[in-house]
XYZ file of C-alpha atoms in Angstrom:
563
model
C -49.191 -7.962 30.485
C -52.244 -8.879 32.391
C -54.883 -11.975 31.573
C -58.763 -11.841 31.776
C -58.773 -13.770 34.929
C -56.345 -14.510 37.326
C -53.925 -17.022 37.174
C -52.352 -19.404 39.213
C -49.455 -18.820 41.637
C -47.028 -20.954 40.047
C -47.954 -19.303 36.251
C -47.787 -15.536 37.970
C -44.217 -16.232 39.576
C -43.142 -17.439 36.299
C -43.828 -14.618 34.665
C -42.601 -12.314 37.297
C -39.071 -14.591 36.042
C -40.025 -13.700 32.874
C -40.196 -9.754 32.754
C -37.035 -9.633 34.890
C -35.054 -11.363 32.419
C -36.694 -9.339 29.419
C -38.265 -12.103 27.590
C -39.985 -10.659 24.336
C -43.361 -11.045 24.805
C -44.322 -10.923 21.224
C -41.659 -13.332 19.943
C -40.113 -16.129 21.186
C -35.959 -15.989 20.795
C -34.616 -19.447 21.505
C -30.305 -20.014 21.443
C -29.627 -22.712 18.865
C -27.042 -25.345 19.423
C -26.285 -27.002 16.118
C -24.155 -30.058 18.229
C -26.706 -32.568 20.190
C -24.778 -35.284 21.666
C -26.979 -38.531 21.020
C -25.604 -40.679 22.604
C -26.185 -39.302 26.776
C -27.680 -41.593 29.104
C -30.775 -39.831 29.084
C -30.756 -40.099 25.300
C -30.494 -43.993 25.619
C -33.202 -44.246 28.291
C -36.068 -42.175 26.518
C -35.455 -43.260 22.431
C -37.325 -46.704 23.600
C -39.771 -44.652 25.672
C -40.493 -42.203 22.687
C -40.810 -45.091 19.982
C -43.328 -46.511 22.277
C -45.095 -43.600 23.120
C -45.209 -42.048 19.299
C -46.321 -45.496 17.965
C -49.373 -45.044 20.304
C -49.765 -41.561 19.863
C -49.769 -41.952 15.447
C -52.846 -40.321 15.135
C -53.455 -37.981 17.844
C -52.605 -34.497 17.540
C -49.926 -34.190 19.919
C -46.191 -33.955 20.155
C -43.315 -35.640 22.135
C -40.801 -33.588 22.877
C -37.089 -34.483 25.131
C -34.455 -31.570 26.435
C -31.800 -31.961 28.380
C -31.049 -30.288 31.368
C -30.702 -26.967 30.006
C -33.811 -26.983 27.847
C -32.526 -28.216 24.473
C -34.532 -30.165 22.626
C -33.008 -33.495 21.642
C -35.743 -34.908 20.323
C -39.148 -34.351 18.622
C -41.638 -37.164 17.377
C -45.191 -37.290 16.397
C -47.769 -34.366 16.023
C -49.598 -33.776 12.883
C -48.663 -31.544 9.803
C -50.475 -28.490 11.115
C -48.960 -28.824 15.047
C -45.503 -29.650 13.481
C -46.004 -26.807 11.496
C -47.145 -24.431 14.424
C -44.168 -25.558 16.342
C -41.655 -25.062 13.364
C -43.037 -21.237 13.485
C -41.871 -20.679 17.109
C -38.585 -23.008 16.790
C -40.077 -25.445 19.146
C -37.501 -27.974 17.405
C -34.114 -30.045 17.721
C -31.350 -28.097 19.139
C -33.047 -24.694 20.283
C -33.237 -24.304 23.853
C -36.765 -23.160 25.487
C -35.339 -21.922 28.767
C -37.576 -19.933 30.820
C -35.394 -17.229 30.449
C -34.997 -16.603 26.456
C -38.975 -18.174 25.802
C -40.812 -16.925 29.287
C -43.200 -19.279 30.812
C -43.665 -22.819 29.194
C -43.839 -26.735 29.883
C -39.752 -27.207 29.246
C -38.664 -23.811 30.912
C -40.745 -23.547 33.722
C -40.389 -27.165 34.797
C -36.867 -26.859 34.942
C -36.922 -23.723 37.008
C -39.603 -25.165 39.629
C -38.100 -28.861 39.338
C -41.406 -30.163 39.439
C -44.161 -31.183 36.183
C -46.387 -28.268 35.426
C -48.967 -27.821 32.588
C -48.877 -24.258 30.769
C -52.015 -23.508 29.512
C -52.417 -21.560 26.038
C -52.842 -18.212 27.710
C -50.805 -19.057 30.307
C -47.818 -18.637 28.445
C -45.839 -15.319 28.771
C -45.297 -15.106 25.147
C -48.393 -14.141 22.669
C -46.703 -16.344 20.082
C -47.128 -19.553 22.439
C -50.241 -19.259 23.251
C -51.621 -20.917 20.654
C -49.900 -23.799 22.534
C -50.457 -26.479 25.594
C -48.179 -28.138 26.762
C -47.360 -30.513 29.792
C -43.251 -30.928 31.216
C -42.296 -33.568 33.678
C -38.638 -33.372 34.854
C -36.254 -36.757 34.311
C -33.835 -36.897 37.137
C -30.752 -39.121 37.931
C -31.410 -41.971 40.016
C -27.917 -41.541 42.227
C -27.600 -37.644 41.968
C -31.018 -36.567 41.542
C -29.978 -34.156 39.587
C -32.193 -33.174 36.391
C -31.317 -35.262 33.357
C -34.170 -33.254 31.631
C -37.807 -32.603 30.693
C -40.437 -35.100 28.745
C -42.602 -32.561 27.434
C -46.080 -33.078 25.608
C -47.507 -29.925 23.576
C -50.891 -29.927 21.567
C -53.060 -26.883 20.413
C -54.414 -25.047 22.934
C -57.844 -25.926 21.642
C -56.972 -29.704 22.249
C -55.841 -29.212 25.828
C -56.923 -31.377 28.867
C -56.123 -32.332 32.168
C -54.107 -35.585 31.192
C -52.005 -34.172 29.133
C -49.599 -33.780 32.604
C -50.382 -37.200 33.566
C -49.442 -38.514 30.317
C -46.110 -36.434 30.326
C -45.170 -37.410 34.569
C -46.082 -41.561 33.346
C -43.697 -40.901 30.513
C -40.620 -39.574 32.331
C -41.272 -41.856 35.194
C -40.981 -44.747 32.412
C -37.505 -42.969 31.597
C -36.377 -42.746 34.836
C -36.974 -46.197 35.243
C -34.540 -47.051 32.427
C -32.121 -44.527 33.524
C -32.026 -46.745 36.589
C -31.803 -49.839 34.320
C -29.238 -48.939 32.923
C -27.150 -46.990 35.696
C -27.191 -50.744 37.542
C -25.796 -52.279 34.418
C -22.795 -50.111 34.154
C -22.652 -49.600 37.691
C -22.288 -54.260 38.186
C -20.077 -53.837 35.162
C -17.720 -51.409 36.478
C -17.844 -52.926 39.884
C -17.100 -56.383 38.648
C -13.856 -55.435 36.487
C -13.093 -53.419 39.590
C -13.253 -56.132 41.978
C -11.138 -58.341 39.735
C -8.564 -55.479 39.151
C -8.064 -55.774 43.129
C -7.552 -59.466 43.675
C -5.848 -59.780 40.584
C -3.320 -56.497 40.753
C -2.767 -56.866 44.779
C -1.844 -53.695 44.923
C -3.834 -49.848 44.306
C -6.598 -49.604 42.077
C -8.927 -47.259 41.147
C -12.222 -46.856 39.197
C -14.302 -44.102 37.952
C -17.773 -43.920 35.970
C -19.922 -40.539 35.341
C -21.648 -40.942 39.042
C -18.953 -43.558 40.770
C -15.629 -43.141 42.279
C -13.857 -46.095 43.601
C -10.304 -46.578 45.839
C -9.326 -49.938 47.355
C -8.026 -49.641 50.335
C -4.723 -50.606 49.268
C -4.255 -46.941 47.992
C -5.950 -45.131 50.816
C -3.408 -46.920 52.827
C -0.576 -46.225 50.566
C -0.751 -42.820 49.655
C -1.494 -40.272 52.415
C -3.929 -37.340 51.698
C -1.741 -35.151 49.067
C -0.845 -37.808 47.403
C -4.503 -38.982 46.660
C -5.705 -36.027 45.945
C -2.884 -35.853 43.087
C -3.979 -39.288 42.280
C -7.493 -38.181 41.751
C -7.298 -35.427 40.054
C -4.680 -36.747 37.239
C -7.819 -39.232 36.426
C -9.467 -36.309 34.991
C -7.571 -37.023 31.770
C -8.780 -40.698 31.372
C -12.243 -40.357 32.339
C -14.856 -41.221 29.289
C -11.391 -42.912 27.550
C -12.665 -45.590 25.469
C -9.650 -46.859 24.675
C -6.848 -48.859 27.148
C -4.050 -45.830 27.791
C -1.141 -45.814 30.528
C 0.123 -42.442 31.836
C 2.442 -41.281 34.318
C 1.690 -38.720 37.080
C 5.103 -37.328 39.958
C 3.002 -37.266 43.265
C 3.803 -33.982 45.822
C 5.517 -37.287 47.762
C 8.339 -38.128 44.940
C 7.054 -41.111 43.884
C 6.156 -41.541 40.390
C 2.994 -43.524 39.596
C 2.513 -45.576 36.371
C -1.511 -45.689 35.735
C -2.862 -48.468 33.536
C -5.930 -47.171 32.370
C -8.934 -50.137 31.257
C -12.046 -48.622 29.869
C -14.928 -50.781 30.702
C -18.362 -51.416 28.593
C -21.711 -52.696 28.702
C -22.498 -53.376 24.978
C -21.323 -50.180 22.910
C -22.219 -48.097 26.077
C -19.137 -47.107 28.646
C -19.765 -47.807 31.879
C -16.185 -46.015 33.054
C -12.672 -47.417 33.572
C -10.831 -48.967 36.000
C -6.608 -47.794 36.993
C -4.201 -50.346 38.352
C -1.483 -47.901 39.864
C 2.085 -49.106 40.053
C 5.330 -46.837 42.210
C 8.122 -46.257 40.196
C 11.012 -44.868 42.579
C 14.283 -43.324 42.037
C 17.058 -45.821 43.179
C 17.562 -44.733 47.193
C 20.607 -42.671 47.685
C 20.516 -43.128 52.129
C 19.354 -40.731 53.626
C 20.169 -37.706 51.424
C 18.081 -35.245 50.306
C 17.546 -34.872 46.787
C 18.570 -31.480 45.620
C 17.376 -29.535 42.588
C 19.187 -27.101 40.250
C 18.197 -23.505 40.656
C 17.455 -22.202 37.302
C 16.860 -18.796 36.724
C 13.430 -18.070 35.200
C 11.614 -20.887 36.374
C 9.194 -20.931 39.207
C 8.059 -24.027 41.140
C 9.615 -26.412 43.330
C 6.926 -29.343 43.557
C 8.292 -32.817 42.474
C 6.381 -32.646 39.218
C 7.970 -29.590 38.075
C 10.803 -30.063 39.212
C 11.199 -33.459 37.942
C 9.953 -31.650 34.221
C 12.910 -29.659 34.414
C 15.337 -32.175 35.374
C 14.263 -34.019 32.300
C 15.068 -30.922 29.937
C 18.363 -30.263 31.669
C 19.357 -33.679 31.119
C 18.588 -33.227 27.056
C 19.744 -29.712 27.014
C 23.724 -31.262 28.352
C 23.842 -33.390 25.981
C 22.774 -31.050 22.979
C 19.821 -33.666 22.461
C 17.263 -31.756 20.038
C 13.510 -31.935 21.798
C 9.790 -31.814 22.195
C 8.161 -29.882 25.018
C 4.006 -30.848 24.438
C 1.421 -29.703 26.990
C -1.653 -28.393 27.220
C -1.721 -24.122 25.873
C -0.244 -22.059 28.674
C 1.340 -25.126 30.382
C 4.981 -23.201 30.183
C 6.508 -25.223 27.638
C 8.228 -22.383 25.694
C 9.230 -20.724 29.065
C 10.779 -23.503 30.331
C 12.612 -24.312 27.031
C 14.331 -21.246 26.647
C 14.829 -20.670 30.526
C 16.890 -24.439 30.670
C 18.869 -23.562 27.282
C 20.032 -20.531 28.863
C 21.129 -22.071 31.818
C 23.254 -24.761 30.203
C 24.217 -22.847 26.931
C 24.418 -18.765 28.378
C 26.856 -17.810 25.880
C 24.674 -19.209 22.845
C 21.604 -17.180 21.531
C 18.204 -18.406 21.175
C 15.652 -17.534 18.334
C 12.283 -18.384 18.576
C 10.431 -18.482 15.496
C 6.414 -19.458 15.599
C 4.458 -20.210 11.901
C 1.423 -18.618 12.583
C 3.393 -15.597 12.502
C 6.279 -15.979 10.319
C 3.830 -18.030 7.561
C 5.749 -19.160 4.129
C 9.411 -17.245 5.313
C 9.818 -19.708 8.299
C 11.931 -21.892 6.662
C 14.053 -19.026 5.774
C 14.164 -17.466 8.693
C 14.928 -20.447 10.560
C 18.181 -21.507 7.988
C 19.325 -17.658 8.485
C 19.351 -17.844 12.386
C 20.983 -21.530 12.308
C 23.609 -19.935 9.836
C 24.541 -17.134 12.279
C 25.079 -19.760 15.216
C 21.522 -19.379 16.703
C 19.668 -22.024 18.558
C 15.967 -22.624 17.728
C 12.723 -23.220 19.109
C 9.794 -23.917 17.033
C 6.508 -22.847 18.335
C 3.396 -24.744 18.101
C 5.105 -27.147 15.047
C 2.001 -28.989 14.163
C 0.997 -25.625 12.568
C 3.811 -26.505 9.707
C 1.898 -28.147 6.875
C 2.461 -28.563 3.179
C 6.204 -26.336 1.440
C 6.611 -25.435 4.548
C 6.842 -28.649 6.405
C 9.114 -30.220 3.953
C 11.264 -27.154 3.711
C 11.755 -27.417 7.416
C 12.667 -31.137 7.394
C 15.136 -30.544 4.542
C 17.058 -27.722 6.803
C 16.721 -30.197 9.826
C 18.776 -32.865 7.498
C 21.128 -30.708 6.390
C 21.645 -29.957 9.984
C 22.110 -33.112 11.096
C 24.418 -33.947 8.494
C 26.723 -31.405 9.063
C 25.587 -28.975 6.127
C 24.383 -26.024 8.212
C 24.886 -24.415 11.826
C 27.253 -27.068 13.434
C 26.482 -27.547 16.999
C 23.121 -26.201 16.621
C 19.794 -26.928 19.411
C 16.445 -27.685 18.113
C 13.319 -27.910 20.108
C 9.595 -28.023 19.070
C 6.316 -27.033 21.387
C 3.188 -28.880 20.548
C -0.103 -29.318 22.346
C -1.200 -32.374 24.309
C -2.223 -34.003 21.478
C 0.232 -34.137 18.637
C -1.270 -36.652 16.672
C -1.025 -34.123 13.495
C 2.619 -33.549 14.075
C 4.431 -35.318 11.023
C 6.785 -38.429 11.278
C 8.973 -37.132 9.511
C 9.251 -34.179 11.844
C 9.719 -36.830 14.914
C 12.420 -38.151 13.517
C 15.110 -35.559 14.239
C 13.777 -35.227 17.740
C 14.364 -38.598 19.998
C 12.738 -37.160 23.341
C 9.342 -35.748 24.441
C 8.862 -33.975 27.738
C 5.852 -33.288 28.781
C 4.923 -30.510 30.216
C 1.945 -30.818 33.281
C -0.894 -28.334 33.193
C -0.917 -26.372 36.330
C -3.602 -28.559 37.838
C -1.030 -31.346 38.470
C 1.342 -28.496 40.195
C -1.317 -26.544 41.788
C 1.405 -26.482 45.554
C 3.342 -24.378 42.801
C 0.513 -21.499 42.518
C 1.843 -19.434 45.388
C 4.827 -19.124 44.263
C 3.512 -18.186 40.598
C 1.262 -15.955 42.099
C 4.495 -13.702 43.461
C 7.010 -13.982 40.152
C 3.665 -13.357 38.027
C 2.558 -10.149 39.918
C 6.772 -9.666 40.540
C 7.003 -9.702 36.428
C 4.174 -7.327 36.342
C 5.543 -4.379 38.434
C 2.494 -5.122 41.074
C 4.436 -5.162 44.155
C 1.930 -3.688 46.924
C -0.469 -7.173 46.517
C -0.383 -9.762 49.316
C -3.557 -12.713 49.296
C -5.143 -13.702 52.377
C -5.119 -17.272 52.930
C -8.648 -18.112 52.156
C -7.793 -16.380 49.055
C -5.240 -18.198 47.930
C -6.440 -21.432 49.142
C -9.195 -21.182 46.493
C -6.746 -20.204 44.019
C -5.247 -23.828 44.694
C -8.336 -25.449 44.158
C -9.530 -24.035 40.953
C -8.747 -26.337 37.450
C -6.757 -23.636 35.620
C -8.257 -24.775 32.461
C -5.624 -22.167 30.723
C -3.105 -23.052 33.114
C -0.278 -20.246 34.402
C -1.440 -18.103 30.848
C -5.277 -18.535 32.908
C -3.485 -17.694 36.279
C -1.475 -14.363 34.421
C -4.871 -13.267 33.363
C -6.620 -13.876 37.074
C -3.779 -11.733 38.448
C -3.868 -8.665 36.054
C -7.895 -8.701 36.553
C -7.557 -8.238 39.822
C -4.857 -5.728 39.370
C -6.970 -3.679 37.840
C -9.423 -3.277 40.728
C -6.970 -3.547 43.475
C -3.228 -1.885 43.345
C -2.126 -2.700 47.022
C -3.205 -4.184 50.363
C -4.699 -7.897 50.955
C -6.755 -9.240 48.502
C -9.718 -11.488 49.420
C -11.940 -13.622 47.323
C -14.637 -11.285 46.919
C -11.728 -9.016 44.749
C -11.408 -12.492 42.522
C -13.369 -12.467 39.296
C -16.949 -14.381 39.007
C -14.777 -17.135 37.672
C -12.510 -17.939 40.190
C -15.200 -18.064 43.203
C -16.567 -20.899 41.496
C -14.626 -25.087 41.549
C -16.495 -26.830 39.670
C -14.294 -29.200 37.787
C -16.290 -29.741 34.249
C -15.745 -27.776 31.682
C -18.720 -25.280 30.812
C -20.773 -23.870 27.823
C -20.613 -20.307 27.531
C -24.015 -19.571 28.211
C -23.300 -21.568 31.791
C -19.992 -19.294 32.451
C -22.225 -16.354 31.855
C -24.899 -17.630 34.033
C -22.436 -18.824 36.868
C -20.411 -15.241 36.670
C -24.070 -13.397 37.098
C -25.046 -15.482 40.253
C -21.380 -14.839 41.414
C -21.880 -10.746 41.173
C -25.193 -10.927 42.429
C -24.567 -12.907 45.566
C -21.386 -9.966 46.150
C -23.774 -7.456 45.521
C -26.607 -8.240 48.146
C -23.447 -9.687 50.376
C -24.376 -13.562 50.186
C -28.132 -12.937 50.598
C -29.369 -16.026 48.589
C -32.940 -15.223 48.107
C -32.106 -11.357 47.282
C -30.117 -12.427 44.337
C -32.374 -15.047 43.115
C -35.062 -11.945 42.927
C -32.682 -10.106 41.541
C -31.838 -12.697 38.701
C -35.432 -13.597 38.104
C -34.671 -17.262 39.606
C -36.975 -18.882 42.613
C -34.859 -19.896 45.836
C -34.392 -23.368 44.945
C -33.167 -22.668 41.397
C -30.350 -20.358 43.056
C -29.448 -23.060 45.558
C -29.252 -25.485 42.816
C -26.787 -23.649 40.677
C -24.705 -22.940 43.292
C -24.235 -26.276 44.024
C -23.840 -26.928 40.753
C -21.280 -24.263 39.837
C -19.326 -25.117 42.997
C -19.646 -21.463 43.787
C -17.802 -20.285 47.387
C -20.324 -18.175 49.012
C-alpha cells in the first residue's frame, strides 16, 4: 500500500499485522456488540475521569473515547458536530470494536497489540477511510494483574493533530489507573475486613473471593488436604459475583459434605466479593466399615459426589417418591433417572416424553402412557407453559388421587435454575436432587472417557496420561454432553493407538476457567492450531497470525493454553 515517505517501525509492523489478517484497506469493518456492561471497574474509574476531561475539552475539536480490553468502545464524549460526524461514518462509536485486526492500524487497536500508548497519524493509518483521522491510545492496566483494563483514546482531524495529543491521552489513563487503584483498595479493606471477622467469629474454615483476591484461613488449609481444597475451590465458581447471601452444599472426593454460607460483601452499590464460612456435615460413623455403594447398571462414576447423587435417587425411587433431577444441560440428569428406575422397578416401563418435541399432544401422550401402566419422565418441564401446563397438573391430580395409572412414577428434569418452573408443578413433587456438573466430579472423567468411547463402538483408543490429566482439568462447560462431543472429535482423526494432547481439539488444550465470547474461542482455537503447526514455535505462529511476540505470549497466558 506504500506512503510518500517512510514510516516509522512501530506504524510499518502494524501494518505488516494488518495485511496478514486481511483488513480492507478501503473500508473499515468493525464487529458490533449491542451489550456493554456499564458497570466494570474500569467503567467506574474513567466516567469521573471523562466528565472531567470533556468539561475541559467543551470547545476543542477533539474526542474522548474508552474500550475495554478487546477494543470496544464503551464510551464516547465530546468532539464537535463535524468530528462526531466523521467518526459516525467509520463506526468509531459505542459498542463496535476497533481491533487491529478488523480496522488495521489505529490509536485503540494498535495500542492494545503493542501494550504501550502510540499516536497514529492520519496517513499512518492502514485504512484510507481513517486517515482523515489522528488519534492518540494509552493502555489502562490493572493495578494487581497488570493486565489491560483498556485504552483512553483521543482522536481529532488529522489537520488538527499535534504532538500532545499522546501526552494528553497517557495523563488521562494514568488518572484512571489511579482510581482503578482507589478503588481496588476499597474493596480489597472491605473484603479483607468481613473476612477477618468471618475467622474470629466462625472459628472454624473460611474463605473469600473478589475478581483479583483469593483468600483461605488456615483453618481450612489445615483441614482439608489437597483434593479436598481443590473441590472446595472450584465449587466457589458458582457464588462468585453473587450479590445476594446463598448457602450451598458441595460432597468433597474425602466423603465429607460441606455446607457453604455464602456473604456477598459491598462497598456502596459496588461488590467487592464474598466471603464462605464452611461447615462438615458427616454421615453418622459406622466403625471402621467401609461404606459400600450399589452397582447400578448404566451409570458411570464412583466419586463421593456421584455416588452420593445416586444414593439420593435410589432412596426416592424405593419408596415410589415422584422427583426432580435439576442440573446444569448435559449434567446426566435424564440418564441417571431412567438408569435408577430401572434398577429398582425392572419389570415396569419407562416413557420419556420432552415438550419441545411433543408440543400441545403432551398432555395426551403423557395420560395414554400412565393409562397403559407406564412410568414417566418429563424432560426439561419448565418448557410447559400456558393449556399445556394446566393440562399436565390436572393429570398429575388425578394421579394422585387415584383416578389414573395407580402406582405410577413421576419425575421432572429442569436446569440449574428453575425459578420459571410453576408452583403448582412443585407441588406433586416433594424432593429435588441435584445433579453436579462434571466439574464437581472431574476424578469421574476417566472412567467416562471408557463407557463414552465403549458406547460408541471406539474400542482401539487408549489416552496417555498427560492427556488425560488435562482432560481433568478442563471446566466442561457442557459437562459429559461437552465430554461425548471431545471424544467423537477426536474419533474422527484418530481410530486406534494412544492419543496425546496434540490429537485434542483447539479447545481442550486450553484451562482457562472464564467463560469466553465467541470471537475469543475463535481467537484462542487459531493460536492453538498455529502453535501445533510450527510445533510450539511461539514467534513462528505469532508471524503467522499477524500478532507481535508479546501479544502471543499474552494470550497464551490468558487462554491458559498447554503448549
Amino acid at each position: 500500500m506504500g506512503a510518500a515517505h517512510p514510516v516509522r517501525d512501530p506504524i510499518r509492523v502494524s501494518w505488516e499485522r494488518s495485511h496478514a489478517s486481511q483488513v480492507d484497506v478501503d473500508r473499515p469493518a468493525p464487529v458490533y456488540f449491542d451489550r456493554i456492561d456499564r458497570e466494570t471497574t474500569l467503567m467506574r474509574a474513567a466516567r469521573p475521569v471523562i466528565d472531567a476531561l470533556s468539561a475541559e475539552l467543551h470547545n476543542e475539536p477533539v474526542c474522548i473515547i474508552l474500550t475495554d480490553a478487546k477494543g470496544v468502545v464503551l464510551d464516547r464524549r465530546g468532539g464537535d458536530p463535524a468530528l462526531l460526524r466523521r467518526l459516525d461514518s467509520v463506526d468509531l462509536a459505542p459498542g463496535f470494536q476497533y481491533a487491529e485486526s478488523a480496522v488495521g492500524t489505529n490509536g485503540i487497536g494498535t495500542a492494545l497489540e503493542v501494550c504501550g500508548p502510540i499516536l497514529v497519524d492520519g496517513a499512518e493509518h492502514y485504512n484510507g477511510k481513517l486517515r482523515m483521522f489522528s488519534c492518540a491510545g494509552a493502555p489502562i492496566t490493572h493495578p494487581v494483574t497488570g493486565g489491560l483494563l483498556g485504552v483512553l483514546d483521543i482522536t481529532t482531524q488529522a489537520r488538527n493533530s499535534n504532538s500532545i495529543l499522546l501526552s494528553f491521552a497517557k495523563l488521562a489513563a494514568r488518572r484512571i489507573h489511579e482510581r482503578v487503584v482507589e478503588e481496588a483498595n476499597a474493596l480489597d479493606h472491605a473484603l479483607l475486613s468481613d473476612y477477618y471477622a468471618a475467622c474470629r467469629h466462625s472459628g472454624g474454615p473460611v474463605l473469600a473471593l473478589g475478581d483479583e483476591v483469593f483468600m483461605m484461613n488456615a483453618y481450612a488449609q489445615a483441614r482439608f488436604d489437597a483434593i479436598d481444597q481443590a473441590a472446595l475451590i472450584d465449587r466457589t465458581r458458582d457464588a462468585r459475583g453473587g450479590t445476594k447471601p446463598q448457602i450451598f452444599l458441595t460432597d468433597l472426593p474425602s466423603g465429607t459434605t460441606a455446607r457453604m454460607a455464602y456473604r456477598p460483601t459491598f462497598v456502596g452499590d459496588t461488590l467487592a466479593g464474598g466471603v464462605i464460612q464452611i461447615k462438615e456435615q458427616r454421615l453418622p460413623a459406622r466403625g471402621h466399615q467401609v461404606t459400600r455403594f450399589p452397582v447400578v447398571p448404566g451409570t458411570t462414576g464412583t466419586s463421593a459426589v456421584w455416588q452420593h447423587i445416586i444414593q439420593e435417587m435410589l432412596d426416592a425411587c424405593s419408596r415410589s417418591e415422584w422427583l426432580i433431577a435439576d442440573g446444569e444441560p448435559g449434567a446426566g440428569k435424564l440418564s441417571l433417572l431412567r438408569a435408577v428406575r430401572r434398577h429398582v422397578a425392572p419389570d415396569r416401563r419407562l416413557a420419556v416424553l420432552d415438550p419441545a418435541v411433543t408440543g400441545e399432544d403432551l398432555v395426551a401422550e403423557a395420560r395414554a402412557e400412565l393409562e397403559s401402566g407406564a412410568d414417566l419422565i418429563i424432560r426439561r418441564a419448565h418448557l410447559l407453559t400456558g393449556e399445556a401446563l394446566d393440562g399436565f397438573t390436572e393429570l398429575l391430580q388425578s394421579v394422585r388421587d387415584g383416578a389414573t395409572a395407580g402406582e405410577a412414577w413421576v419425575a421432572l428434569t429442569l436446569p440449574a435454575d428453575r425459578a420459571e418452573i410453576a408452583d403448582q408443578l412443585l407441588a406433586f413433587f416433594p424432593r429435588t436432587v441435584e445433579v453436579p456438573p462434571l466439574r464437581h466430579h472431574v476424578e469421574d472423567v476417566p472412567a467416562l472417557v471408557r463407557s463414552l468411547l465403549a458406547k460408541a463402538g471406539i474400542n482401539g483408543l487408549t489416552f496417555s496420561t498427560a492427556t488425560m490429566n488435562q482432560l481433568m482439568r478442563l471446566p466442561w462447560a457442557g459437562n459429559i454432553t461437552h465430554l461425548r462431543s471431545v471424544l467423537a472429535a477426536v474419533a474422527r482423526r484418530r481410530r486406534s493407538g494412544v492419543v496425546e494432547l496434540a490429537d485434542l481439539p483447539p479447545e481442550c488444550r486450553a484451562t482457562t476457567r472464564r467463560q469466553l465470547t465467541a470471537i475469543e474461542a475463535l481467537e484462542r482455537d487459531a493460536i492453538v492450531d498455529a502453535l501445533s503447526t510450527y510445533d510450539g514455535d511461539k514467534k513462528a505462529s505469532a508471524t503467522a497470525l499477524g500478532m507481535s511476540r508479546a501479544t502471543i505470549y499474552r494470550k497464551i497466558r490468558e487462554y491458559g493454553i498447554v503448549t
